Coordinates of C-alpha atoms in Angstrom, one line a residue:
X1 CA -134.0 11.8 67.0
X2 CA -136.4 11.6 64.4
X3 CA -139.5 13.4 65.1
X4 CA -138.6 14.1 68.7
X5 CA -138.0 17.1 70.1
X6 CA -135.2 18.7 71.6
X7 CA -135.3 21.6 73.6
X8 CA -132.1 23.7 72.7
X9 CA -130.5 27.6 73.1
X10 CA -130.4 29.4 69.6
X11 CA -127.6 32.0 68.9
X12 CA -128.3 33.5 65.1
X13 CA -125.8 36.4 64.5
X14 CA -125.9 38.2 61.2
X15 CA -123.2 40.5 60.0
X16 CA -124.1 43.3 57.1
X17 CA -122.1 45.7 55.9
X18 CA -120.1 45.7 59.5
X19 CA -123.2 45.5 61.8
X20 CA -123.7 42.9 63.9
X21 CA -127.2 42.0 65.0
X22 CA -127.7 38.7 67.1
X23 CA -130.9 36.5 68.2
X24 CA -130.6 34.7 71.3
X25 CA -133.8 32.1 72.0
X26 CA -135.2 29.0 73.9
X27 CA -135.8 26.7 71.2
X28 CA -136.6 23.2 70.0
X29 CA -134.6 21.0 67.1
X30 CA -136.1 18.1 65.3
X31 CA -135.3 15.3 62.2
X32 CA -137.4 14.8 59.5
X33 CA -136.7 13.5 55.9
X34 CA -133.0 13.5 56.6
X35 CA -133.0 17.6 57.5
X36 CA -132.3 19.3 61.3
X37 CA -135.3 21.8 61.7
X38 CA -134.7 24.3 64.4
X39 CA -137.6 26.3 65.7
X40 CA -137.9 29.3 68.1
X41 CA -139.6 32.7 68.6
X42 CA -137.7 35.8 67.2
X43 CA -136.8 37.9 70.4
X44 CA -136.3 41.4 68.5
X45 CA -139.3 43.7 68.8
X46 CA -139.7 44.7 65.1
X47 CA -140.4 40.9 64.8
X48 CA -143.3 40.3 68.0
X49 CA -145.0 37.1 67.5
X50 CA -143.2 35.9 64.6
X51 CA -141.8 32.1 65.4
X52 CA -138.9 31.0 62.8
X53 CA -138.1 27.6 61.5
X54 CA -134.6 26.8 60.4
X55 CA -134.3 24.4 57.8
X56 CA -130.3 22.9 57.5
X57 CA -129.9 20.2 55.0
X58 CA -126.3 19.1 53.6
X59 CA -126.3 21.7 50.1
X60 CA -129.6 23.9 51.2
X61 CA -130.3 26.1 54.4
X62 CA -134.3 27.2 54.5
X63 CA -135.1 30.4 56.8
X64 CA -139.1 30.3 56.8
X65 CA -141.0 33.1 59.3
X66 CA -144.6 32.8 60.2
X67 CA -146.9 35.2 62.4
X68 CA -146.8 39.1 61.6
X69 CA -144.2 38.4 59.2
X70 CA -144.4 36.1 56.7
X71 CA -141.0 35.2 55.2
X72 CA -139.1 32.2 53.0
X73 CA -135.1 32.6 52.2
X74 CA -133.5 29.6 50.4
X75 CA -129.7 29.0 50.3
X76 CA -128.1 26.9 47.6
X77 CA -124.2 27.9 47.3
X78 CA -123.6 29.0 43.5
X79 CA -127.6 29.3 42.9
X80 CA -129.8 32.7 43.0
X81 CA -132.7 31.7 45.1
X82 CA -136.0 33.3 45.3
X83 CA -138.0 33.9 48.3
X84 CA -140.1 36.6 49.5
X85 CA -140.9 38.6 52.8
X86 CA -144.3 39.5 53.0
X87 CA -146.1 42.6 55.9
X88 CA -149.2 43.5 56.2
X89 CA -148.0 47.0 54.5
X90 CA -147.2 44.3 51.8
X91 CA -145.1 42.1 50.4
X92 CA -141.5 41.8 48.8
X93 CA -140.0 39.4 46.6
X94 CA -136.3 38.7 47.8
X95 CA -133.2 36.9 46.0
X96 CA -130.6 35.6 47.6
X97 CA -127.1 34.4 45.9
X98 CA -125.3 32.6 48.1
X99 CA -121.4 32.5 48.1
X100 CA -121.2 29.1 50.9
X101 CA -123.2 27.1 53.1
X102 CA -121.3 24.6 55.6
X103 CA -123.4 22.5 58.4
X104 CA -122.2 20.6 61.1
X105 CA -124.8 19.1 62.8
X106 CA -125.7 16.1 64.7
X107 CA -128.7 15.5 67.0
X108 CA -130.2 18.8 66.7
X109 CA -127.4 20.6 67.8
X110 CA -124.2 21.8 65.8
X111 CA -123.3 25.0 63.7
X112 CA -124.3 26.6 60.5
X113 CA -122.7 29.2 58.4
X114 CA -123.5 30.8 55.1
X115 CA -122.5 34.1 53.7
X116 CA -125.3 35.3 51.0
X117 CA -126.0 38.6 48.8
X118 CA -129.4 39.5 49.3
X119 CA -131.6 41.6 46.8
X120 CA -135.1 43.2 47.7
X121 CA -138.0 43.9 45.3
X122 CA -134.5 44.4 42.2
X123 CA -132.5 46.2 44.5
X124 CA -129.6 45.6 46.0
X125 CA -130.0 44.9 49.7
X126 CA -126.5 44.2 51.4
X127 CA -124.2 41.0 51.5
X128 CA -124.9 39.2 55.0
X129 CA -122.6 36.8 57.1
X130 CA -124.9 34.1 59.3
X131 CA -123.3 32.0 62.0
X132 CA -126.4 29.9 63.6
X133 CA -125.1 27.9 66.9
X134 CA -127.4 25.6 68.6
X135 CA -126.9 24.2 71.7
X136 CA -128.6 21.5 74.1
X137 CA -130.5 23.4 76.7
X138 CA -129.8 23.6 80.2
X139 CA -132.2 21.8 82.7
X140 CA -133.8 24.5 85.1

């Protein structure tokens, strides 16, 4: 499947702090240099026009936003990873130490999960649970 597309059905849930917040979109998975990219258009409204790309390789997981929001998390498991998450009312830097990652993907379709700590601009921001499940999309 290298560089060919494949249309598939994102499910992204995050859990912080007991709420549960979940993406559902059309998107499209892809191979290139050995990683799955998974691509789609955020669905929530605080994040209109912003399309995400999903980055899974075997000991690193990439969350990169373009459009109104600019935005790059990294993931390495026992490594503080820097990032930032950028607004037109400005821009943060954001940290992430990550407690796991474990990918399970073939094809363009599988299942991520990583569990992180995340800190904004210094502060402490939350400790987030993230199951990804991607799926081959139906035919209409």
């Amino acid at each position: 499947m290298n560089e060919h597309k494949r249309n598939v059905r994102v499910r992204l849930t995050t859990v912080n702090d007991g709420r549960k917040t979940t993406v559902d979109a059309a998107g499209e998975a892809y191979l290139r240099g050995g990683h799955t990219y998974i691509r789609y258009r955020e669905t929530s409204p605080d994040l209109e026009g912003v399309t995400t790309i999903v980055k899974l390789g075997a000991a690193e997981i990439a969350v990169i936003r373009h459009g109104a929001v600019r935005a790059e998390q990294r993931f390495v498991p026992g490594a503080i990873a820097v990032g930032y998450y950028e607004t037109a009312q400005g821009s943060f830097p954001l940290e992430t130490r990550t407690a796991r990652i474990d990918v399970r993907f073939e094809g363009g379709v599988g299942r991520a999960t990583w569990s992180y700590e995340l800190r904004v601009g210094g502060a402490e921001a939350g400790r987030f649970q993230v199951n990804l499940d991607v799926q081959e999309a139906e035919e209409s």
